[in-house]
Amino acid sequence: MIRKDASGSDPAANAAVHRYVPEGPPPDSVEQTPLGLTRALVALGRELGFARVGVARAEPLEVARARLEAFLAAGYAGSMEYLGRVPRHDPRSLLPEARSVVVVALPHGVRDLVPLRSADGRLLGSVARYARGADYHGVLRGLLAELAARLATLSGRPLLSRACVDTAPLLERELAARAGVGFPGKSGMVIAPGLGSYFLLGELVTDLDLEPSAAIRVGCGSCRACLDACPTRAFVGPYVLDARRCIAYLTIESSAPIPRELRSAIGQRVFGCDVCQEVCPYNASGREPPTPLAPRPELTTLDLVDLLELGSSGYRRLVRDSALRRASLRMLQRNAAVALGNSDDPRAVPPLERALAENPSALVRGHAAWALGALRRHATNTTQAVLERAASTDADPFVREEATRALGVLAG
Ligand code: B12
Ligand code: SF4
Ligand code: SF4
């Protein structure tokens, strides 16, 4: 049972800060020192299903701040301007009374490589592993609220805390490294030895004094497998990603046209990418840890033609309680058009012709035109006619340009 009441020193700015009240006296077994409380917290976190639990001091992260500023200054954030809008390096900007940050790792599904075709021959798109189950934001927030409520009872005093998952302005990976949850890999992923990197992070910023955990000393060594395997060459160097080239950014964050030169490297991926994790030796065990984010069959393999032709009610059904809702319907359709263009399968042509002629979104029509050019081996007279009509009469200059280019590919 969670007992909480909204509070915080600035209720308007800290709407998400909660005050948890103990449900009774603290258990005698818990020593009321930062170390004693931290030990009890870690045991509790494990009981709730977190694979790792660690503590960092709630202090400014100056080195990470400089890295974030360099990342933004280089333009690597692309359209994610929210990353520079408010400071992200100081947990105390989320809770002025903060003393400690509890960082947790919640594993998601690991296996399930998606085949290119289903057993009955349908063309399939792949969704990144973290998004194949329930929406991790809600699951993690619920577990963090439970953790905070029980921490209040363990400590025998009211607890101010703010739960963060992804969206709060906080450098979660840096905090995870400081809290000894894992070490920063050259891929940018936080890697926990014995677990790998297939997990999501969540934090409780709290006013409780806890014992900071030790950082993990091991690292990547001479390995650089992720840097070499990235399909779009998104790494500028070890630890530094140009997000504008990352398939996760292109398929989930960006609502703009996907740069032409990157489209074929996206392959069948319609939501995110796991390549830099698939090649990582720390993920080689293939062990499937217990998780409340277990993959659902309907999110693991998406029928690309169905996705391209999805209506708004189908979209609402698909993204309900799923991290997929981060991408709009037209973004998912754009991604499906690109994946169909990469399929080298004649069955992709008629749905793409329909999308070019009929889809209300210019973004989708433009990518369908590109995909028809990419499938030139399978183009028919109808393909040529649909492209010619789009090149001369489509209302949108982006679609006319893509159709003209595709006609050039067919001709040449
Ligand atoms: C914006 C964002 C993205 C962007 C940009 C990613 C990036 N690398 O910056 C895009 C859309 C591309 C993205 C992709 C993915 N993301 Co993302 N993303 C975020 C978000 C919201 C902010 C990240 C950020 O601030 N980036 C700015 C850069 C500068 O900082 P950073 O990468 O966080 O921090 C590291 C670097 O600074 C690095 N570093 C930089 N220079 C140097 C130099 C040295 C010497 C060292 C040691 C380290 C180092 O060290 C920091 C700590 O590791 C976080 C949630 C959050 N609030 O933090 C999730 C988050 C990082 N994403 C996550 C996930 C799961 C993914 C994907 C795997 C999803 C997918 N399967 O498609 C991919 C992975 C791509 C990759 N290789 O990074 C998880 C990562 C969990 C983990 N185990 O690490 C997070 C933490 C979300 C969560 N709550 O779990 N993401
Ligand atoms: S998620 Fe994919 S595209 Fe992005 S950095 Fe990793 S391998 Fe490259
Ligand atoms: S693939 Fe190698 S270099 Fe990349 S994160 Fe894993 S261990 Fe580090």
Short mmCIF file of C-alpha atoms and ligand atoms in Angstrom, two decimals:
data_model
loop_
_atom_site.label_atom_id
_atom_site.label_comp_id
_atom_site.label_asym_id
_atom_site.label_seq_id
_atom_site.Cartn_x
_atom_site.Cartn_y
_atom_site.Cartn_z
CA MET A 1 0.00 0.00 0.00
CA ILE A 2 1.42 3.34 -1.00
CA ARG A 3 0.60 6.34 1.13
CA LYS A 4 1.72 9.60 -0.32
CA ASP A 5 0.72 13.21 -0.52
CA ALA A 6 1.93 15.70 -3.08
CA SER A 7 4.22 18.32 -1.54
CA GLY A 8 7.73 19.71 -2.13
CA SER A 9 9.18 23.13 -1.53
CA ASP A 10 7.89 24.54 -4.81
CA PRO A 11 4.64 22.73 -5.62
CA ALA A 12 4.35 24.32 -9.08
CA ALA A 13 7.85 23.36 -10.21
CA ASN A 14 7.92 20.09 -8.32
CA ALA A 15 4.52 18.67 -9.08
CA ALA A 16 6.14 15.25 -9.18
CA VAL A 17 7.69 15.46 -5.69
CA HIS A 18 5.94 13.28 -3.15
CA ARG A 19 6.10 13.03 0.59
CA TYR A 20 5.91 9.46 1.84
CA VAL A 21 4.90 8.82 5.44
CA PRO A 22 6.09 5.75 7.38
CA GLU A 23 3.43 3.11 7.83
CA GLY A 24 4.72 2.21 11.30
CA PRO A 25 7.93 2.13 13.32
CA PRO A 26 11.09 1.03 11.46
CA PRO A 27 11.96 -2.68 11.75
CA ASP A 28 14.49 -3.42 14.53
CA SER A 29 16.62 -5.32 12.02
CA VAL A 30 17.42 -2.13 10.09
CA GLU A 31 20.32 -0.15 11.48
CA GLN A 32 19.40 3.55 11.30
CA THR A 33 22.64 4.69 9.67
CA PRO A 34 23.24 5.61 6.00
CA LEU A 35 24.94 2.23 5.48
CA GLY A 36 22.28 0.24 7.33
CA LEU A 37 19.49 1.93 5.37
CA THR A 38 21.30 1.42 2.07
CA ARG A 39 21.71 -2.30 2.74
CA ALA A 40 18.01 -2.59 3.53
CA LEU A 41 17.15 -0.52 0.43
CA VAL A 42 19.20 -2.77 -1.87
CA ALA A 43 17.50 -5.88 -0.47
CA LEU A 44 14.10 -4.25 -0.93
CA GLY A 45 14.92 -3.20 -4.50
CA ARG A 46 15.92 -6.76 -5.38
CA GLU A 47 12.66 -8.00 -3.85
CA LEU A 48 10.74 -5.61 -6.13
CA GLY A 49 12.48 -7.05 -9.22
CA PHE A 50 15.31 -4.59 -9.90
CA ALA A 51 18.43 -6.34 -11.15
CA ARG A 52 20.68 -3.61 -9.74
CA VAL A 53 20.18 -0.93 -7.08
CA GLY A 54 22.79 1.71 -6.22
CA VAL A 55 23.12 5.08 -4.56
CA ALA A 56 24.82 8.28 -5.73
CA ARG A 57 25.25 11.52 -3.81
CA ALA A 58 22.82 14.23 -4.92
CA GLU A 59 25.50 16.61 -6.14
CA PRO A 60 26.13 18.41 -9.45
CA LEU A 61 27.63 16.24 -12.21
CA GLU A 62 30.13 18.72 -13.61
CA VAL A 63 32.08 16.44 -15.98
CA ALA A 64 28.89 15.05 -17.47
CA ARG A 65 27.54 18.57 -17.79
CA ALA A 66 30.57 19.53 -19.90
CA ARG A 67 30.04 16.41 -22.06
CA LEU A 68 26.40 17.25 -22.57
CA GLU A 69 27.30 20.83 -23.52
CA ALA A 70 29.87 19.57 -26.04
CA PHE A 71 27.28 17.13 -27.43
CA LEU A 72 24.76 19.95 -27.86
CA ALA A 73 27.32 22.41 -29.26
CA ALA A 74 28.37 19.90 -31.92
CA GLY A 75 24.74 19.60 -33.02
CA TYR A 76 24.66 15.85 -32.23
CA ALA A 77 21.30 16.20 -30.46
CA GLY A 78 19.56 17.09 -33.74
CA SER A 79 15.99 18.17 -33.04
CA MET A 80 16.07 17.03 -29.36
CA GLU A 81 16.45 20.63 -28.21
CA TYR A 82 14.77 19.71 -24.91
CA LEU A 83 18.17 18.30 -23.86
CA GLY A 84 19.51 21.86 -23.64
CA ARG A 85 16.42 23.66 -22.40
CA VAL A 86 16.93 23.24 -18.64
CA PRO A 87 19.97 22.08 -16.63
CA ARG A 88 20.20 18.28 -16.42
CA HIS A 89 23.32 17.86 -14.33
CA ASP A 90 22.01 18.66 -10.84
CA PRO A 91 19.55 16.39 -9.00
CA ARG A 92 18.90 19.27 -6.59
CA SER A 93 17.20 21.21 -9.37
CA LEU A 94 14.51 18.49 -9.17
CA LEU A 95 14.37 18.44 -5.36
CA PRO A 96 16.27 21.20 -3.53
CA GLU A 97 16.36 19.09 -0.33
CA ALA A 98 17.93 16.13 -2.18
CA ARG A 99 20.75 14.25 -0.42
CA SER A 100 20.86 10.96 -2.35
CA VAL A 101 19.82 9.49 -5.68
CA VAL A 102 18.75 5.85 -5.73
CA VAL A 103 19.37 4.37 -9.20
CA VAL A 104 17.69 1.15 -10.29
CA ALA A 105 18.08 -1.09 -13.35
CA LEU A 106 15.02 -2.94 -14.64
CA PRO A 107 15.84 -5.63 -17.22
CA HIS A 108 13.78 -6.04 -20.37
CA GLY A 109 13.56 -8.94 -22.84
CA VAL A 110 16.84 -10.12 -24.34
CA ARG A 111 16.25 -12.80 -26.99
CA ASP A 112 13.74 -12.75 -29.85
CA LEU A 113 15.67 -11.81 -32.95
CA VAL A 114 13.01 -10.83 -35.47
CA PRO A 115 13.06 -12.74 -38.77
CA LEU A 116 12.62 -10.85 -42.04
CA ARG A 117 9.57 -12.92 -42.98
CA SER A 118 6.95 -14.62 -40.81
CA ALA A 119 6.32 -18.36 -41.15
CA ASP A 120 3.42 -17.55 -43.51
CA GLY A 121 5.59 -15.18 -45.57
CA ARG A 122 4.48 -11.76 -44.26
CA LEU A 123 7.12 -9.01 -44.30
CA LEU A 124 8.13 -8.13 -40.76
CA GLY A 125 9.49 -5.03 -39.08
CA SER A 126 11.50 -5.15 -35.89
CA VAL A 127 10.94 -3.20 -32.68
CA ALA A 128 13.87 -2.62 -30.31
CA ARG A 129 13.84 -5.04 -27.40
CA TYR A 130 13.11 -2.44 -24.73
CA ALA A 131 9.80 -1.56 -26.39
CA ARG A 132 8.39 -5.05 -26.98
CA GLY A 133 6.58 -5.27 -23.66
CA ALA A 134 4.56 -2.94 -21.42
CA ASP A 135 5.53 0.75 -21.42
CA TYR A 136 8.54 0.83 -19.11
CA HIS A 137 7.78 4.38 -17.95
CA GLY A 138 4.62 3.33 -16.12
CA VAL A 139 6.06 0.06 -14.81
CA LEU A 140 9.20 1.71 -13.45
CA ARG A 141 7.31 4.63 -11.94
CA GLY A 142 4.97 2.23 -10.09
CA LEU A 143 7.90 0.22 -8.72
CA LEU A 144 9.80 3.37 -7.72
CA ALA A 145 6.74 4.67 -5.84
CA GLU A 146 6.53 1.36 -3.98
CA LEU A 147 10.25 1.54 -3.21
CA ALA A 148 9.92 5.11 -1.88
CA ALA A 149 6.92 4.24 0.30
CA ARG A 150 8.71 1.27 1.84
CA LEU A 151 11.91 3.26 2.26
CA ALA A 152 9.97 5.77 4.36
CA THR A 153 8.91 2.93 6.67
CA LEU A 154 12.43 1.45 6.78
CA SER A 155 13.83 4.81 7.86
CA GLY A 156 10.98 5.63 10.22
CA ARG A 157 10.67 9.20 8.94
CA PRO A 158 8.74 11.05 6.23
CA LEU A 159 10.57 10.97 2.93
CA LEU A 160 10.58 13.55 0.15
CA SER A 161 11.26 11.98 -3.18
CA ARG A 162 10.86 12.39 -6.90
CA ALA A 163 10.76 9.42 -9.26
CA CYS A 164 12.48 9.92 -12.64
CA VAL A 165 12.27 7.74 -15.72
CA ASP A 166 13.63 9.15 -18.96
CA THR A 167 11.69 12.39 -19.10
CA ALA A 168 12.98 14.31 -16.05
CA PRO A 169 15.93 16.60 -16.80
CA LEU A 170 18.57 14.29 -15.36
CA LEU A 171 21.68 12.62 -16.78
CA GLU A 172 20.57 9.13 -15.88
CA ARG A 173 23.54 7.24 -17.30
CA GLU A 174 26.08 9.32 -15.44
CA LEU A 175 24.14 8.81 -12.19
CA ALA A 176 23.96 5.08 -12.87
CA ALA A 177 27.73 4.95 -13.33
CA ARG A 178 28.26 6.90 -10.10
CA ALA A 179 25.83 4.65 -8.24
CA GLY A 180 27.80 1.57 -9.31
CA VAL A 181 24.89 0.18 -11.33
CA GLY A 182 27.21 -0.26 -14.32
CA PHE A 183 30.09 1.29 -16.21
CA PRO A 184 29.76 3.55 -19.27
CA GLY A 185 30.46 1.49 -22.39
CA LYS A 186 31.96 2.94 -25.56
CA SER A 187 28.48 2.54 -27.04
CA GLY A 188 27.20 4.97 -24.41
CA MET A 189 25.17 2.16 -22.84
CA VAL A 190 25.54 1.61 -19.10
CA ILE A 191 26.75 -1.97 -18.75
CA ALA A 192 26.39 -4.02 -15.58
CA PRO A 193 28.86 -6.92 -15.43
CA GLY A 194 26.87 -10.17 -15.09
CA LEU A 195 23.77 -8.54 -16.53
CA GLY A 196 24.84 -6.69 -19.69
CA SER A 197 23.09 -3.58 -20.97
CA TYR A 198 19.54 -4.76 -21.72
CA PHE A 199 17.90 -2.77 -18.94
CA LEU A 200 16.21 0.54 -18.33
CA LEU A 201 17.13 3.05 -15.68
CA GLY A 202 15.00 4.78 -13.09
CA GLU A 203 15.88 7.05 -10.18
CA LEU A 204 14.51 8.23 -6.86
CA VAL A 205 15.89 11.62 -5.94
CA THR A 206 15.41 11.75 -2.17
CA ASP A 207 16.15 13.83 0.94
CA LEU A 208 17.36 10.73 2.81
CA ASP A 209 21.05 10.33 3.69
CA LEU A 210 22.18 7.03 2.17
CA GLU A 211 25.62 5.49 1.71
CA PRO A 212 26.93 6.11 -1.83
CA SER A 213 27.83 2.90 -3.71
CA ALA A 214 31.27 2.29 -5.19
CA ALA A 215 31.69 2.87 -8.94
CA ILE A 216 32.53 -0.19 -11.05
CA ARG A 217 36.14 -0.28 -12.11
CA VAL A 218 36.05 -2.57 -15.17
CA GLY A 219 35.36 -1.21 -18.65
CA CYS A 220 35.48 -1.99 -22.36
CA GLY A 221 39.23 -2.55 -22.59
CA SER A 222 40.39 -2.73 -26.20
CA CYS A 223 37.01 -3.87 -27.55
CA ARG A 224 35.32 -1.59 -30.11
CA ALA A 225 32.77 -4.00 -31.58
CA CYS A 226 29.82 -1.60 -31.17
CA LEU A 227 31.63 1.28 -32.86
CA ASP A 228 32.36 -0.87 -35.92
CA ALA A 229 28.97 -2.60 -36.10
CA CYS A 230 26.70 0.45 -36.03
CA PRO A 231 24.77 0.26 -39.33
CA THR A 232 24.66 4.04 -39.80
CA ARG A 233 28.16 4.82 -38.45
CA ALA A 234 26.62 6.99 -35.76
CA PHE A 235 29.59 6.97 -33.38
CA VAL A 236 31.96 9.89 -33.72
CA GLY A 237 34.36 7.98 -31.47
CA PRO A 238 34.27 5.94 -28.26
CA TYR A 239 31.45 7.16 -25.93
CA VAL A 240 30.33 9.89 -28.35
CA LEU A 241 27.27 9.43 -30.50
CA ASP A 242 26.00 11.70 -33.25
CA ALA A 243 22.35 11.05 -32.43
CA ARG A 244 21.29 12.45 -35.81
CA ARG A 245 22.63 9.27 -37.42
CA CYS A 246 21.35 6.82 -34.77
CA ILE A 247 18.45 4.63 -35.92
CA ALA A 248 16.74 5.14 -32.55
CA TYR A 249 16.70 8.89 -33.21
CA LEU A 250 15.71 8.55 -36.85
CA THR A 251 12.80 6.16 -36.18
CA ILE A 252 11.55 7.37 -32.76
CA GLU A 253 12.57 10.96 -32.07
CA SER A 254 12.72 12.69 -35.42
CA SER A 255 9.49 13.53 -37.21
CA ALA A 256 11.41 14.87 -40.23
CA PRO A 257 12.31 13.01 -43.43
CA ILE A 258 15.02 10.42 -42.82
CA PRO A 259 18.22 11.49 -44.63
CA ARG A 260 18.30 9.58 -47.92
CA GLU A 261 21.82 8.26 -47.44
CA LEU A 262 20.82 6.54 -44.15
CA ARG A 263 17.58 4.88 -45.25
CA SER A 264 18.96 1.61 -46.61
CA ALA A 265 21.13 1.07 -43.49
CA ILE A 266 17.96 1.08 -41.34
CA GLY A 267 16.98 -2.31 -42.76
CA GLN A 268 13.75 -3.67 -41.26
CA ARG A 269 13.95 -1.59 -38.05
CA VAL A 270 10.76 0.40 -37.49
CA PHE A 271 11.29 1.46 -33.87
CA GLY A 272 14.75 1.75 -32.37
CA CYS A 273 17.84 -0.39 -32.84
CA ASP A 274 19.84 -2.84 -30.74
CA VAL A 275 22.89 -3.53 -32.90
CA CYS A 276 25.42 -1.86 -30.57
CA GLN A 277 24.08 -4.07 -27.78
CA GLU A 278 23.76 -7.27 -29.83
CA VAL A 279 27.49 -7.26 -30.60
CA CYS A 280 28.57 -6.39 -27.05
CA PRO A 281 30.42 -9.26 -25.32
CA TYR A 282 28.78 -8.28 -22.03
CA ASN A 283 25.43 -9.30 -23.57
CA ALA A 284 26.69 -12.63 -24.88
CA SER A 285 25.26 -14.85 -22.13
CA GLY A 286 21.77 -14.78 -23.67
CA ARG A 287 20.33 -15.24 -20.17
CA GLU A 288 16.77 -13.96 -19.97
CA PRO A 289 16.42 -12.23 -16.59
CA PRO A 290 12.96 -12.14 -14.99
CA THR A 291 11.16 -8.96 -16.08
CA PRO A 292 7.75 -7.31 -15.89
CA LEU A 293 8.54 -6.00 -19.42
CA ALA A 294 8.28 -9.41 -21.08
CA PRO A 295 7.81 -9.15 -24.85
CA ARG A 296 4.28 -9.31 -26.27
CA PRO A 297 3.98 -11.19 -29.56
CA GLU A 298 2.01 -8.34 -31.19
CA LEU A 299 4.86 -5.87 -30.50
CA THR A 300 7.76 -8.17 -31.25
CA THR A 301 6.95 -8.67 -34.92
CA LEU A 302 5.07 -5.96 -36.77
CA ASP A 303 3.55 -6.72 -40.16
CA LEU A 304 5.04 -3.97 -42.34
CA VAL A 305 2.12 -3.74 -44.76
CA ASP A 306 -0.37 -3.53 -41.87
CA LEU A 307 1.77 -0.82 -40.29
CA LEU A 308 1.96 1.18 -43.52
CA GLU A 309 -1.82 1.00 -43.86
CA LEU A 310 -2.69 1.48 -40.19
CA GLY A 311 -5.62 3.79 -39.38
CA SER A 312 -5.86 6.02 -36.32
CA SER A 313 -7.90 3.56 -34.24
CA GLY A 314 -5.47 0.74 -35.10
CA TYR A 315 -2.63 3.06 -34.08
CA ARG A 316 -4.27 3.77 -30.73
CA ARG A 317 -4.67 0.03 -30.13
CA LEU A 318 -1.07 -0.69 -31.11
CA VAL A 319 0.53 1.93 -28.86
CA ARG A 320 -1.73 1.51 -25.82
CA ASP A 321 0.48 0.91 -22.75
CA SER A 322 3.52 0.70 -25.01
CA ALA A 323 6.67 2.80 -25.46
CA LEU A 324 5.76 2.85 -29.17
CA ARG A 325 3.51 5.82 -28.48
CA ARG A 326 6.61 8.01 -28.55
CA ALA A 327 6.35 7.77 -32.38
CA SER A 328 3.32 9.25 -34.12
CA LEU A 329 1.27 7.26 -36.63
CA ARG A 330 2.86 9.03 -39.60
CA MET A 331 6.36 8.39 -38.20
CA LEU A 332 5.62 4.67 -37.86
CA GLN A 333 4.20 4.63 -41.40
CA ARG A 334 7.30 6.47 -42.68
CA ASN A 335 9.45 3.83 -40.97
CA ALA A 336 7.34 1.01 -42.46
CA ALA A 337 7.77 2.50 -45.96
CA VAL A 338 11.55 2.57 -45.52
CA ALA A 339 11.64 -1.02 -44.19
CA LEU A 340 9.48 -2.20 -47.12
CA GLY A 341 11.87 -0.41 -49.49
CA ASN A 342 14.69 -2.42 -47.91
CA SER A 343 12.85 -5.76 -48.18
CA ASP A 344 13.80 -6.61 -51.78
CA ASP A 345 10.40 -8.31 -52.01
CA PRO A 346 7.90 -7.81 -54.89
CA ARG A 347 4.97 -8.00 -52.43
CA ALA A 348 6.07 -4.67 -50.98
CA VAL A 349 5.39 -2.83 -54.26
CA PRO A 350 1.54 -2.63 -54.42
CA PRO A 351 1.09 -1.30 -50.83
CA LEU A 352 3.81 1.29 -51.44
CA GLU A 353 2.08 2.37 -54.69
CA ARG A 354 -1.16 2.77 -52.72
CA ALA A 355 0.62 4.76 -50.00
CA LEU A 356 2.20 7.08 -52.58
CA ALA A 357 -1.16 7.68 -54.26
CA GLU A 358 -3.38 7.86 -51.18
CA ASN A 359 -1.65 8.43 -47.84
CA PRO A 360 -2.68 11.84 -46.42
CA SER A 361 0.83 12.51 -45.05
CA ALA A 362 3.48 13.94 -47.39
CA LEU A 363 6.14 12.45 -45.10
CA VAL A 364 4.76 8.96 -45.75
CA ARG A 365 4.16 9.54 -49.49
CA GLY A 366 7.73 10.81 -49.95
CA HIS A 367 9.26 7.78 -48.24
CA ALA A 368 6.97 5.46 -50.21
CA ALA A 369 8.29 7.04 -53.42
CA TRP A 370 11.87 6.43 -52.26
CA ALA A 371 11.02 2.83 -51.35
CA LEU A 372 9.59 2.18 -54.83
CA GLY A 373 12.90 3.36 -56.30
CA ALA A 374 14.78 1.08 -53.90
CA LEU A 375 12.62 -1.84 -55.14
CA ARG A 376 13.41 -1.10 -58.80
CA ARG A 377 14.06 -4.80 -59.51
CA HIS A 378 10.38 -5.45 -58.84
CA ALA A 379 8.89 -2.29 -60.38
CA THR A 380 6.03 -2.65 -62.89
CA ASN A 381 4.31 -0.32 -65.35
CA THR A 382 1.95 0.64 -62.54
CA THR A 383 4.92 1.67 -60.38
CA GLN A 384 6.20 3.88 -63.17
CA ALA A 385 2.75 5.46 -63.68
CA VAL A 386 2.16 6.12 -59.96
CA LEU A 387 5.60 7.70 -59.62
CA GLU A 388 5.07 9.86 -62.75
CA ARG A 389 1.73 11.09 -61.42
CA ALA A 390 3.29 11.95 -58.02
CA ALA A 391 6.29 13.65 -59.64
CA SER A 392 4.07 15.99 -61.64
CA THR A 393 0.92 16.47 -59.58
CA ASP A 394 1.56 15.83 -55.87
CA ALA A 395 0.77 18.96 -53.87
CA ASP A 396 3.94 18.66 -51.76
CA PRO A 397 7.39 19.57 -53.16
CA PHE A 398 9.11 16.92 -50.96
CA VAL A 399 6.98 14.16 -52.52
CA ARG A 400 7.52 15.51 -56.05
CA GLU A 401 11.27 15.52 -55.47
CA GLU A 402 11.34 11.98 -54.03
CA ALA A 403 9.17 10.68 -56.91
CA THR A 404 11.38 12.39 -59.51
CA ARG A 405 14.48 10.84 -57.94
CA ALA A 406 12.83 7.41 -57.81
CA LEU A 407 11.97 7.69 -61.52
CA GLY A 408 15.65 8.45 -62.13
CA VAL A 409 16.60 5.27 -60.22
CA LEU A 410 14.10 3.22 -62.28
CA ALA A 411 15.49 4.67 -65.50
CA GLY A 412 19.02 4.18 -64.60
C1 B12 B 1 18.24 11.50 -25.65
C2 B12 B 1 18.30 10.00 -25.42
C3 B12 B 1 18.56 9.19 -26.52
C4 B12 B 1 19.03 9.76 -27.86
C5 B12 B 1 20.53 10.14 -27.74
C6 B12 B 1 21.37 9.03 -27.07
C7 B12 B 1 22.73 9.47 -26.55
N1 B12 B 1 23.70 8.55 -26.63
O1 B12 B 1 22.90 10.59 -26.09
C8 B12 B 1 18.71 8.59 -28.82
C9 B12 B 1 17.31 8.78 -29.38
C10 B12 B 1 19.67 8.42 -29.98
C11 B12 B 1 18.71 7.43 -27.84
C12 B12 B 1 18.95 6.12 -28.24
C13 B12 B 1 18.92 5.05 -27.37
N2 B12 B 1 18.52 5.06 -26.09
CO1 B12 B 1 18.20 6.70 -25.08
N3 B12 B 1 18.00 8.19 -23.93
C14 B12 B 1 18.10 9.46 -24.14
C15 B12 B 1 17.90 10.24 -22.81
C16 B12 B 1 16.46 10.77 -22.75
C17 B12 B 1 18.91 11.38 -22.59
C18 B12 B 1 20.37 10.99 -22.90
C19 B12 B 1 21.33 12.15 -22.87
O2 B12 B 1 21.25 13.01 -22.01
N4 B12 B 1 22.26 12.17 -23.84
C20 B12 B 1 23.31 13.12 -23.89
C21 B12 B 1 24.66 12.38 -23.72
C22 B12 B 1 25.80 13.42 -23.75
O3 B12 B 1 24.73 11.77 -22.46
P1 B12 B 1 24.49 10.20 -22.09
O4 B12 B 1 24.64 9.33 -23.25
O5 B12 B 1 23.26 10.10 -21.31
O6 B12 B 1 25.66 10.01 -21.00
C23 B12 B 1 26.87 9.36 -21.22
C24 B12 B 1 27.82 10.12 -22.06
O7 B12 B 1 27.96 11.43 -21.52
C25 B12 B 1 29.08 9.30 -21.81
N5 B12 B 1 30.32 9.94 -22.25
C26 B12 B 1 30.42 10.92 -23.16
N6 B12 B 1 31.70 11.19 -23.36
C27 B12 B 1 32.41 10.37 -22.58
C28 B12 B 1 33.78 10.22 -22.42
C29 B12 B 1 34.24 9.27 -21.52
C30 B12 B 1 35.71 9.09 -21.38
C31 B12 B 1 33.33 8.47 -20.79
C32 B12 B 1 33.84 7.45 -19.82
C33 B12 B 1 31.95 8.62 -20.98
C34 B12 B 1 31.52 9.57 -21.88
O8 B12 B 1 29.02 9.02 -20.43
C35 B12 B 1 27.68 9.22 -19.95
C36 B12 B 1 27.33 8.09 -19.02
O9 B12 B 1 27.41 6.83 -19.67
C37 B12 B 1 18.16 9.10 -21.76
C38 B12 B 1 17.37 9.23 -20.45
C39 B12 B 1 17.97 10.29 -19.55
N7 B12 B 1 17.14 11.17 -19.04
O10 B12 B 1 19.17 10.29 -19.33
C40 B12 B 1 17.75 7.81 -22.55
C41 B12 B 1 18.57 6.54 -22.29
C42 B12 B 1 20.03 6.91 -22.29
N8 B12 B 1 18.29 5.74 -23.48
C43 B12 B 1 18.23 4.46 -23.26
C44 B12 B 1 18.08 3.47 -24.27
C45 B12 B 1 17.66 2.09 -23.83
C46 B12 B 1 18.34 3.78 -25.62
C47 B12 B 1 18.49 2.80 -26.79
C48 B12 B 1 19.19 1.50 -26.45
C49 B12 B 1 17.06 2.52 -27.37
C50 B12 B 1 17.01 1.57 -28.54
N9 B12 B 1 17.16 0.26 -28.33
O11 B12 B 1 16.76 1.98 -29.65
C51 B12 B 1 19.31 3.66 -27.80
C52 B12 B 1 20.83 3.48 -27.62
C53 B12 B 1 21.68 4.37 -28.47
C54 B12 B 1 23.07 4.60 -27.85
N10 B12 B 1 24.07 3.84 -28.26
O12 B12 B 1 23.21 5.49 -26.99
C55 B12 B 1 18.42 4.14 -21.78
C56 B12 B 1 19.83 3.57 -21.56
C57 B12 B 1 19.92 2.45 -20.53
C58 B12 B 1 21.34 1.94 -20.44
N11 B12 B 1 21.47 0.66 -20.06
O13 B12 B 1 22.30 2.65 -20.66
C59 B12 B 1 18.15 5.57 -21.12
C60 B12 B 1 18.97 5.84 -19.85
C61 B12 B 1 16.64 5.65 -20.82
C62 B12 B 1 16.25 4.91 -19.55
N12 B12 B 1 15.56 5.57 -18.63
O14 B12 B 1 16.56 3.76 -19.35
N13 B12 B 1 18.49 7.84 -26.57
S1 SF4 B 2 21.26 2.05 -31.59
FE1 SF4 B 2 21.85 1.27 -33.64
S2 SF4 B 2 22.12 3.10 -34.90
FE2 SF4 B 2 22.11 3.78 -32.75
S3 SF4 B 2 24.25 3.81 -32.16
FE3 SF4 B 2 23.49 1.76 -31.61
S4 SF4 B 2 23.96 0.52 -33.43
FE4 SF4 B 2 24.12 2.64 -34.07
S1 SF4 B 3 30.79 -3.73 -27.69
FE1 SF4 B 3 32.82 -3.63 -26.69
S2 SF4 B 3 33.37 -1.45 -26.82
FE2 SF4 B 3 31.16 -1.57 -27.18
S3 SF4 B 3 30.24 -1.28 -25.18
FE3 SF4 B 3 30.44 -3.49 -25.45
S4 SF4 B 3 32.45 -3.96 -24.51
FE4 SF4 B 3 32.39 -1.76 -24.82
#
